[in-house]
Structure formats: C-alpha cells, structure tokens
GROMACS .gro file of C-alpha atoms in nm:
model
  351
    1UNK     CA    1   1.860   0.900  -0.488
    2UNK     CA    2   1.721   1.106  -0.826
    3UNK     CA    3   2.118   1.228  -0.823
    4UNK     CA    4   2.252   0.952  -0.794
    5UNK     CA    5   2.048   0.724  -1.032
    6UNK     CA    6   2.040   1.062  -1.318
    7UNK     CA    7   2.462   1.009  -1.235
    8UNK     CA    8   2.445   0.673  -1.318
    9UNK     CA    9   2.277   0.724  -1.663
   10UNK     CA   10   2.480   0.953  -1.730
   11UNK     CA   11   2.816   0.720  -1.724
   12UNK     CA   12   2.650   0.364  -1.840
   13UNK     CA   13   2.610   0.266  -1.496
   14UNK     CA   14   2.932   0.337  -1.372
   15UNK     CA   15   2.821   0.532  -0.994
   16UNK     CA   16   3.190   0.660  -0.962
   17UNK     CA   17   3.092   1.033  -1.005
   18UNK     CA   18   2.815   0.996  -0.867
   19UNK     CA   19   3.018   0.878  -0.575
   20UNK     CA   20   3.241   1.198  -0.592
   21UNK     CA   21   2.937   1.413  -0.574
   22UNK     CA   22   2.815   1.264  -0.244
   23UNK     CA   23   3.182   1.294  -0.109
   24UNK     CA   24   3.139   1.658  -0.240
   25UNK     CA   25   2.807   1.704  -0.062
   26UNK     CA   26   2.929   1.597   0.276
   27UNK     CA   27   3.223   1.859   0.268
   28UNK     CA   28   2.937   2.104   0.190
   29UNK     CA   29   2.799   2.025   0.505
   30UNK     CA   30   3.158   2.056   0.710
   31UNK     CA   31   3.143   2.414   0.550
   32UNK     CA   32   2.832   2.529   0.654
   33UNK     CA   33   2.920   2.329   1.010
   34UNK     CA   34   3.209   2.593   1.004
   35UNK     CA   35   3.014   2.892   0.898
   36UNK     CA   36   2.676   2.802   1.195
   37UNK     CA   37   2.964   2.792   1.432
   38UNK     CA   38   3.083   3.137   1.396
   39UNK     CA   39   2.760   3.281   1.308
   40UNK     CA   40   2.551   3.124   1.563
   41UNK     CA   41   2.213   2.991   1.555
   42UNK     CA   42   1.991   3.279   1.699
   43UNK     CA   43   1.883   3.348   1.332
   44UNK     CA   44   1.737   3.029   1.321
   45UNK     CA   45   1.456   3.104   1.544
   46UNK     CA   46   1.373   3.379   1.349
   47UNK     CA   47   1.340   3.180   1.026
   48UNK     CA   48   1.179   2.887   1.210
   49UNK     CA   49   0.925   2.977   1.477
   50UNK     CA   50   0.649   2.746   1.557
   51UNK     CA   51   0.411   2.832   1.266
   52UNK     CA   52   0.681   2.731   1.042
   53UNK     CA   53   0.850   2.408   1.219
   54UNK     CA   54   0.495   2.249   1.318
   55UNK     CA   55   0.355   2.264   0.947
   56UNK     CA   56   0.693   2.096   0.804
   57UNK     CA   57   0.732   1.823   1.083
   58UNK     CA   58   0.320   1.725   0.953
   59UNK     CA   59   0.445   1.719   0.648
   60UNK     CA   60   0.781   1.504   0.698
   61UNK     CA   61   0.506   1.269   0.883
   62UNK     CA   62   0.201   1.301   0.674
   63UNK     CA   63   0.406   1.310   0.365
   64UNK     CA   64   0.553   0.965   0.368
   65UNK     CA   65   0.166   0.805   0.515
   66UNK     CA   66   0.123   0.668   0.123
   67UNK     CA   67   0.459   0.460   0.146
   68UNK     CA   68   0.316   0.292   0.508
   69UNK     CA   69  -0.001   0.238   0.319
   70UNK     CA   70   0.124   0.084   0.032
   71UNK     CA   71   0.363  -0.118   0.207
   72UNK     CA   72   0.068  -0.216   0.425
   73UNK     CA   73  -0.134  -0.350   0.171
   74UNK     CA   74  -0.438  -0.093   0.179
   75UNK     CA   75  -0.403   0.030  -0.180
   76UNK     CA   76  -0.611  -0.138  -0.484
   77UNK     CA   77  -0.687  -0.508  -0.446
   78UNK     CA   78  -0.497  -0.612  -0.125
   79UNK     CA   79  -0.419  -0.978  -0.104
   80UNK     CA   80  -0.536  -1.053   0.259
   81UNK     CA   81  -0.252  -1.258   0.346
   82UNK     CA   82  -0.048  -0.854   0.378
   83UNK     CA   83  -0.355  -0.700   0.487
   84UNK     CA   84  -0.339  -1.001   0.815
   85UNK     CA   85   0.023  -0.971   0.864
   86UNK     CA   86   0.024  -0.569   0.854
   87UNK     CA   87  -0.237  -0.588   1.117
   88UNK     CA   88  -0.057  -0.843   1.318
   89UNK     CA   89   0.268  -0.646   1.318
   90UNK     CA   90   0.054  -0.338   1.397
   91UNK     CA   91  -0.138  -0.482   1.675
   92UNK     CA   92   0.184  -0.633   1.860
   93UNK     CA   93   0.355  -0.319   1.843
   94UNK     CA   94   0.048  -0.153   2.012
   95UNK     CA   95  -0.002  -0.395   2.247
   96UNK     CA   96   0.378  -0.410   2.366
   97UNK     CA   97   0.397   0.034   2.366
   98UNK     CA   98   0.054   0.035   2.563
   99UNK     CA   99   0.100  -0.255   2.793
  100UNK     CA  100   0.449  -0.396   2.797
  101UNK     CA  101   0.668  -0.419   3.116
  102UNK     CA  102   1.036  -0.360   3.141
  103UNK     CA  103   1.243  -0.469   2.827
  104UNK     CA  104   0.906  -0.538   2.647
  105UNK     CA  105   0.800  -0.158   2.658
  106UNK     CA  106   1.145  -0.057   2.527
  107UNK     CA  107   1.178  -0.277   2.182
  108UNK     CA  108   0.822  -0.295   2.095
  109UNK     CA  109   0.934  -0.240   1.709
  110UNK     CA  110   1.127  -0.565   1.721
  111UNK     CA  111   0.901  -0.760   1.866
  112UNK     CA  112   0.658  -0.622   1.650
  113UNK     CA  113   0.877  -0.716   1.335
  114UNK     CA  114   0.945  -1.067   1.494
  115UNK     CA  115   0.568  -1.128   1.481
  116UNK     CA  116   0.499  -1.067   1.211
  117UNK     CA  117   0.794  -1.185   1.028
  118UNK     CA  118   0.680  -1.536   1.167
  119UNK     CA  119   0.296  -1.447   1.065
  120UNK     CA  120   0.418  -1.364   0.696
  121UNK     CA  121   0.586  -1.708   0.707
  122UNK     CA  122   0.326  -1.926   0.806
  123UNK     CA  123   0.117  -1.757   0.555
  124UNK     CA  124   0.376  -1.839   0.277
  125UNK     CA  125   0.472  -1.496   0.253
  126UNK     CA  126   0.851  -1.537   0.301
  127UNK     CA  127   1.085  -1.658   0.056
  128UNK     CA  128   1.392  -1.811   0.213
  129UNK     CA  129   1.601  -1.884  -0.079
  130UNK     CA  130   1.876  -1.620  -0.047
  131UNK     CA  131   1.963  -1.678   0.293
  132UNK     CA  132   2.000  -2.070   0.192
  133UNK     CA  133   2.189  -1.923  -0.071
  134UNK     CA  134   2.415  -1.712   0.138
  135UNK     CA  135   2.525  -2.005   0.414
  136UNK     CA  136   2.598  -2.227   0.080
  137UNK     CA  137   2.843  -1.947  -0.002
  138UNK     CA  138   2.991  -1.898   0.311
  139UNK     CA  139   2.896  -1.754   0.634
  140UNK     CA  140   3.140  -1.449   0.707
  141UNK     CA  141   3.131  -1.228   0.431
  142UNK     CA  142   3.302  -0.899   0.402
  143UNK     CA  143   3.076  -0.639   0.215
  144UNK     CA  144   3.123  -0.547  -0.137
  145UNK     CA  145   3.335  -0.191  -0.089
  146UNK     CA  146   3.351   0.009  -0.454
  147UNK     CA  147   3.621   0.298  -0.436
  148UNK     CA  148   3.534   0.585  -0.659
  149UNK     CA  149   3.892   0.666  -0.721
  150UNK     CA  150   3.942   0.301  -0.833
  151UNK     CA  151   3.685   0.322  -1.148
  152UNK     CA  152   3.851   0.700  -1.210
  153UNK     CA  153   3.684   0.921  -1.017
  154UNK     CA  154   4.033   1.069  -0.894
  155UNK     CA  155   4.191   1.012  -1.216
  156UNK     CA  156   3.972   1.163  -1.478
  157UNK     CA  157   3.940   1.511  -1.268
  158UNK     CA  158   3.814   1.722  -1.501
  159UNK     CA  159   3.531   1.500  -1.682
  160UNK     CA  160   3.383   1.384  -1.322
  161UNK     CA  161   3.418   1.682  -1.122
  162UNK     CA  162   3.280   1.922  -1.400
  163UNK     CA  163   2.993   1.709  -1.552
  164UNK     CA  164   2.867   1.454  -1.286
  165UNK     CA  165   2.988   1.553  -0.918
  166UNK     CA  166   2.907   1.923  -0.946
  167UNK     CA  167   2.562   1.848  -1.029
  168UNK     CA  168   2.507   1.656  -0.745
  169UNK     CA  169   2.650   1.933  -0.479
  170UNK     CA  170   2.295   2.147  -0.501
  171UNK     CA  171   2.179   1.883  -0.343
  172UNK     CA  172   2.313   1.949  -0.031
  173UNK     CA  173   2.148   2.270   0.021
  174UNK     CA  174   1.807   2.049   0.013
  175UNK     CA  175   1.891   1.797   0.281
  176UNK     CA  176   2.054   2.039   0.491
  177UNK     CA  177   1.706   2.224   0.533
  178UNK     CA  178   1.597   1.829   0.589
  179UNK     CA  179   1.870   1.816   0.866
  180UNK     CA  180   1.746   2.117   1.021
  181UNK     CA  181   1.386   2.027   1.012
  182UNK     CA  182   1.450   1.676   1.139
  183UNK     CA  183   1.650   1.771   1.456
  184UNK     CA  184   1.387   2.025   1.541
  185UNK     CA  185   1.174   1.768   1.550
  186UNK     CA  186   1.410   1.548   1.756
  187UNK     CA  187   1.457   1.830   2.015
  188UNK     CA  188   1.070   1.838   2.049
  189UNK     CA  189   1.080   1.437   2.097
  190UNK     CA  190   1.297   1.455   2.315
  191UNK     CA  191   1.236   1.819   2.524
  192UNK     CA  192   1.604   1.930   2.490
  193UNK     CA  193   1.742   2.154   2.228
  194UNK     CA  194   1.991   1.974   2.009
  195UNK     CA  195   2.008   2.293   1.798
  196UNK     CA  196   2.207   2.453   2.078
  197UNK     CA  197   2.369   2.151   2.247
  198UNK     CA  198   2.562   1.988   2.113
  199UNK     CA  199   2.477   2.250   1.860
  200UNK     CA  200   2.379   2.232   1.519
  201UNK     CA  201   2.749   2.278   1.358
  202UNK     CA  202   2.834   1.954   1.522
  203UNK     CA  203   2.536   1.774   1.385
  204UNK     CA  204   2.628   1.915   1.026
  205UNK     CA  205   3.001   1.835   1.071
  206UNK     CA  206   2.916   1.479   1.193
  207UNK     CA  207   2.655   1.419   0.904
  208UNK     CA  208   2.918   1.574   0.617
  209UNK     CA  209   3.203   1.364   0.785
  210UNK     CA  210   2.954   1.040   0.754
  211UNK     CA  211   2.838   1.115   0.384
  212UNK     CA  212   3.171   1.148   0.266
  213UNK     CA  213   3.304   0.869   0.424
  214UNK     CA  214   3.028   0.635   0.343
  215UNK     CA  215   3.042   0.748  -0.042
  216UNK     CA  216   3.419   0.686  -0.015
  217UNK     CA  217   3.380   0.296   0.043
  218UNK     CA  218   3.073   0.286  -0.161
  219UNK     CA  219   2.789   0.344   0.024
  220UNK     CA  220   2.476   0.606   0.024
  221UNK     CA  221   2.468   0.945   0.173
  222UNK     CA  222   2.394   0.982   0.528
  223UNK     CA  223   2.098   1.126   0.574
  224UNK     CA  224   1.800   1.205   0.862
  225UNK     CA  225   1.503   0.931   0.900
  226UNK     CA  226   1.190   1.068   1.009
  227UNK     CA  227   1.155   0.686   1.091
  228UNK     CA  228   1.394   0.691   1.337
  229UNK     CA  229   1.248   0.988   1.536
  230UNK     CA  230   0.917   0.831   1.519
  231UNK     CA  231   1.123   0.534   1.685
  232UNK     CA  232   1.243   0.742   1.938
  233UNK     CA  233   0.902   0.942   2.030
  234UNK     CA  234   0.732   0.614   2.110
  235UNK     CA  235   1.057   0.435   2.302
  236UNK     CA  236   1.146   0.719   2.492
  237UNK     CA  237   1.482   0.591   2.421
  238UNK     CA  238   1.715   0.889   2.259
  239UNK     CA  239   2.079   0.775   2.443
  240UNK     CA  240   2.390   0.869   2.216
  241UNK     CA  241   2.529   0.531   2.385
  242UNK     CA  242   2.207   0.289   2.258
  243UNK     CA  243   2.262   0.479   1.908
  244UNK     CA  244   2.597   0.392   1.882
  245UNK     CA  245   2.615   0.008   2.020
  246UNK     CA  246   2.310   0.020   1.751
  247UNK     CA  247   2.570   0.109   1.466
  248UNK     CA  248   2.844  -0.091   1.592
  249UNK     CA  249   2.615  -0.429   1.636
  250UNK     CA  250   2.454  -0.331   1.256
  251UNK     CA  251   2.848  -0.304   1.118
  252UNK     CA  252   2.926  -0.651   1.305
  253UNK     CA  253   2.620  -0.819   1.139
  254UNK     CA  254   2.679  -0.693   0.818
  255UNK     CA  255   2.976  -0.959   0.750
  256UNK     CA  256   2.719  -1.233   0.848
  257UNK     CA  257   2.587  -1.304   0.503
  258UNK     CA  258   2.281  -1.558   0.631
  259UNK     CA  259   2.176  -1.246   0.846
  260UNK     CA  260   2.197  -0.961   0.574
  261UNK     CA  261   2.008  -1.221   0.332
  262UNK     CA  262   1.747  -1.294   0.619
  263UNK     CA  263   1.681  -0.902   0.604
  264UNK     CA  264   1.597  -0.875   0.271
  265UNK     CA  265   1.323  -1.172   0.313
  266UNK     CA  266   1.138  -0.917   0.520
  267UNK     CA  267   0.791  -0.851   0.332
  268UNK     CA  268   0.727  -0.471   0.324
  269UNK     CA  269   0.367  -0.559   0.472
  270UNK     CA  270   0.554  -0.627   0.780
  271UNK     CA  271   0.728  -0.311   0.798
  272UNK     CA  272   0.432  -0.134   0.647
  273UNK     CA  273   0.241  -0.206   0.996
  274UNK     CA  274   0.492  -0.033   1.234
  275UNK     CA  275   0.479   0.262   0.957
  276UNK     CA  276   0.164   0.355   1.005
  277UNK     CA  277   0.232   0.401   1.388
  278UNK     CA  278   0.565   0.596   1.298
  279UNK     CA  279   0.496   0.812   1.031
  280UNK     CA  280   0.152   0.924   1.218
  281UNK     CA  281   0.364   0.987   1.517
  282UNK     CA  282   0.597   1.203   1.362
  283UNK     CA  283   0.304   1.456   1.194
  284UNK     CA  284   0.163   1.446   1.593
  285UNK     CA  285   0.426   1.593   1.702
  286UNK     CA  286   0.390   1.855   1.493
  287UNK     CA  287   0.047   1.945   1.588
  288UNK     CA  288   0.231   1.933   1.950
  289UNK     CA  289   0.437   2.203   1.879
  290UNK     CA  290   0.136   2.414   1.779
  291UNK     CA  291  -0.079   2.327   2.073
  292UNK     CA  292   0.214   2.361   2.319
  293UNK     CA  293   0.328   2.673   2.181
  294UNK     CA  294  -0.053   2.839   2.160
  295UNK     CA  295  -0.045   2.916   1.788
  296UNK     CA  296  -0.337   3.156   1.722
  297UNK     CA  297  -0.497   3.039   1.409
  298UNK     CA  298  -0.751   3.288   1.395
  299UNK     CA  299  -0.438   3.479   1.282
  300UNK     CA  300  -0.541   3.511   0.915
  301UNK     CA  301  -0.126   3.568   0.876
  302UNK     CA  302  -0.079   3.204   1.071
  303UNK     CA  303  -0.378   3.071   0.893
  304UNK     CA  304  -0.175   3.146   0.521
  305UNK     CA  305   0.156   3.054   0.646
  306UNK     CA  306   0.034   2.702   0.802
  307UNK     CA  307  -0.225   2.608   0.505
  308UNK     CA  308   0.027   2.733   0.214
  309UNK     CA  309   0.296   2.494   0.343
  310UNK     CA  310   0.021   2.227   0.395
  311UNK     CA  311  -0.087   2.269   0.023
  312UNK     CA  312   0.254   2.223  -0.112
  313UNK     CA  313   0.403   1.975   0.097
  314UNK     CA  314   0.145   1.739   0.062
  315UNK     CA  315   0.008   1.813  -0.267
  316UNK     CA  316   0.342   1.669  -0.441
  317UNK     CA  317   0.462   2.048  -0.579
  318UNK     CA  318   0.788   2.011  -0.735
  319UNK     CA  319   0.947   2.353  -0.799
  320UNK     CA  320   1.346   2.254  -1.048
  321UNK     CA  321   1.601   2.562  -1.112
  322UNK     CA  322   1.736   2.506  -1.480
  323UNK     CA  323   1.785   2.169  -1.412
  324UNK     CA  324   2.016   2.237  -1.084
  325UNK     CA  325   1.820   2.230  -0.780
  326UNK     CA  326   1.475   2.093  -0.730
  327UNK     CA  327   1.302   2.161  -0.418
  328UNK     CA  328   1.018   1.954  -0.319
  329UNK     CA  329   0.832   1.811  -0.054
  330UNK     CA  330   0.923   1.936   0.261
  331UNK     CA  331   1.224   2.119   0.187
  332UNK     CA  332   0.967   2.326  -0.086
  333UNK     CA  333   0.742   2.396   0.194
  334UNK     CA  334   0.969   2.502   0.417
  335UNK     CA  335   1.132   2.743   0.193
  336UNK     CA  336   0.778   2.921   0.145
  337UNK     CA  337   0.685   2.919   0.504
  338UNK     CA  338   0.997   3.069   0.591
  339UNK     CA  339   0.956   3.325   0.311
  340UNK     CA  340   0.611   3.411   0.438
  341UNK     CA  341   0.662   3.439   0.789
  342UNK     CA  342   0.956   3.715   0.741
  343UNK     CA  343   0.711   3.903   0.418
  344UNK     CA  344   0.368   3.874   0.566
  345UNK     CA  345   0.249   4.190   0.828
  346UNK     CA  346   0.216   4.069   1.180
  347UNK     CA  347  -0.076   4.092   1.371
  348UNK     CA  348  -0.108   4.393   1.611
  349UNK     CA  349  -0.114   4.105   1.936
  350UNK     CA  350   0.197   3.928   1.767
  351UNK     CA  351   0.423   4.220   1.653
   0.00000   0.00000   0.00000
C-alpha cells in the first residue's frame, strides 16, 4: 500500500505505474514458483524451524492487536455506543463458536457481524445513505475496471518501467517471506503441510498469477490475511471448494451496487469485535507450535532468537535499503531470526 500510494505521488495521482509494478511483482512470484520447484523446499526447514516460525506467527497475530483495538473502540475516550456494539459482536461470536449446533457453529463470524450490524443500527451508528444512493442509480452495476495500459502504462515503456514499476518489484521479496510465514501458519491450523502439498511453488505461482491479474483490471495485489487463517482456526473449515464458491459468490455480489454500498456502512466497531478473537487466535497458534514442538527455552540460544524477533516485530523497527526495500514488521523479524538461528552456536543437547 506505501508503494502504491509513494507511485501515485509520484505521477499526480495517476496509479498506472503503480499498476505495472504490481503486475511486475506477481511475475516475481511465478519466478521464484519456478525456481522452489526445481530446488525443493527441504532448505526451508532449515531456515524456519520452530524457534523461528512460532515467534513470527505471534507477531503476524500480536502485531495487528492495536488495529482490533482501535477498531473496537478501547483507545482514548471511547463513545460507548462502539464500546456496546464491539462487545455485542464479540459476545455472539463466542457464544455461537462455544455453543452453536450444526450450521450455527460453522458461520459464527457472520452471525456475529449480523448482530451487531443490527446493534450499531439501533444505536444510530449506521449511516444508510449510500446504499439509498446506489438503488437510485441502478441496481446491477458492473465495477469500475482501470487498465494500466489504457492511461500509458504500455505505451510510455521507458518512463513507467524505469522510474515507477521497478521500484515497486522489491516489494515482492517482502510479501513473499509474508507468504511463507502465513502458510506455515495455515499448515499448523490445519495439521497438514501445504508447504509440501500442493507445495509451495504452486501457492507462489497461484498468488503471482492473481496479483498480476488483479493489477491488470485495476485492482490491489493479492496478498495473505492473517484474518483469514484466524477464520479458519476457529471454523475448522479450510475446504479449497468453500474457498472458492466464497470467491465466486463475492465476484457475483460485487455487480449488486445496494450490496457493495451496504458493506461499506459496516462500522469498524463491528468488525473490531471479531478482531480481537482473530488476531489473538492467530499469535496462539504460535505459542502452539512451541509447546507442541517442546522448544527448550532455557536454551539461552532459543531464549535470543525468540525474544530478538519479539523485540523487533512488535516494537515497530523499520529497517529501509537506500530507499529500495524496507523490511518491517514481521518480514524484519523474520529475517533476523532466520539469521540467528543459522549464526548462533547450538547447544550441546540440540546440535
């Protein structure tokens, strides 16, 4: 998003290159698809063992606890009207994962966003102004597509693919660490590893394929959700099949203009409920990892490794290369724990 919005600056607000820098980021990813594929990934579990992958999946979970509690309400001078409808929407949500019964137990999210949604309105919370707006205008809609190669992109090759898309690429080195980190953490959810099958060269094609072809019609780079795996951790629902009729229903609704409207409408106190649940499931699971896989932490070596990445991932460290490539958050972290595991002596009991 940084990228993108530095991009946009850069050209008066014209996103075009910033467009072809995405497109150039996915085929990044096809690349290094190709490259795991002949190479293997056996050399990831040397550069990721548990001390290293439980300390970064706390961090993609801790690190994004100050969004759920601002979006909750809980920071400053909290009008109580978010404060009651973050609790609502956090209590249903509990109440359907702990106690619901057949379809109940499996969509506690919605239900819990349904709640409180209606909560938030009966508290005067919800502004329904742009979906009256958007049924005045018509009810079918079809999305506002914006081709990079019809504002230049294509055209004027050498200004956009020198200046603006090239300094975009780097990026791709960040979120593939994010990609890697994020479908660890899936395969833990979910007691399979994904890294294997259906291997991680497949993930990386599919996500490159995606980012390129969203950028191409105008939309955002694909990217992992630590949301979503939170989702799936609590629903015990991780089907390829429920995933896609997900994406295929979300496309359908998309040309329904009332619906996209009602959306938006959603106050972020409502969605700042569930997060709390999420994003504290997701750091869990990293602890998991460390109980399940015995990590000695009176391992001075574990103790600096786990601590180190703590330190940095949390504490907002920012680390930026000339202006190329800036590493932060968990892809930071992950970079030094990996760096410390392979430079710092093992014990006598580990080596």
């Amino acid at each position: 998003i940084a990228a993108v919005n530095i991009a946009r600056e850069a050209m008066g607000g014209d996103v075009s290159g910033a467009q072809t820098g995405i497109i150039l980021v996915g085929l990044v990813y096809v690349i290094v698809g190709i490259l795991v594929k002949f190479i293997g990934t056996k050399w990831l579990n040397k550069l990721l063992p548990p001390i290293v992958i439980g300390p970064m999946i706390i961090i993609i979970g801790i690190g994004m606890a100050p969004t759920a509690v601002q979006q909750a309400g809980l920071v400053g001078e909290a009008d109580w009207r978010h404060l009651l409808v973050a609790l609502i929407a956090f209590s249903t949500t509990v109440l359907c994962t702990l106690k619901g019964k057949g379809f109940t137990k499996i969509i506690p999210f919605l239900i819990g966003i349904v709640v409180g949604y209606i909560s938030a309105y009966f508290l005067g919370l919800v502004d329904l102004s742009p979906v009256k707006e958007a049924m005045q205008t018509g009810f079918f809609q079809v999305p506002a597509f914006k081709f990079p190669f019809a504002l230049g992109s294509f055209e004027t090759w050498n200004f956009q693919f020198s200046d603006i898309a090239w300094s975009i690429v780097p990026v791709a080195f960040v979120t593939i660490s994010e990609h890697i980190g994020d479908h660890t953490v899936l395969s833990e959810v979910c007691g399979e590893d994904f890294l294997q099958d259906p291997g991680l060269h497949r993930t990386l094609l599919g996500d490159g394929i995606a980012t390129s072809i969203s950028a191409l019609i105008g939309g955002p780079a694909n990217t992992t959700y630590g949301e979503n795996t939170g989702v799936i951790g609590i629903t015990k629902i991780g089907s390829v099949w429920v995933i896609m009729g997900a994406a295929v229903i979300a496309m359908i609704l998309s040309f329904i203009a009332p619906f996209a409207a009602l959306i938006q409408t959603i106050p972020t106190s409502v969605l700042g409920g569930m997060s709390v649940i999420l994003f504290g499931v997701i750091g869990s699971n990293g602890l998991r990892i460390l109980i399940d896989n015995q990590v000695d932490f009176d391992s001075q070596r574990n103790l600096i490794i786990a601590s180190t990445m703590l330190v940095l991932g949390l504490g907002g460290a920012i680390l930026q290369l000339q202006q190329l490539v800036t590493l932060e958050g968990m892809a930071l972290a992950g970079l030094v724990g990996i760096i410390l595991n392979l430079v710092l002596p093992k014990d006598k009991k580990e080596a």
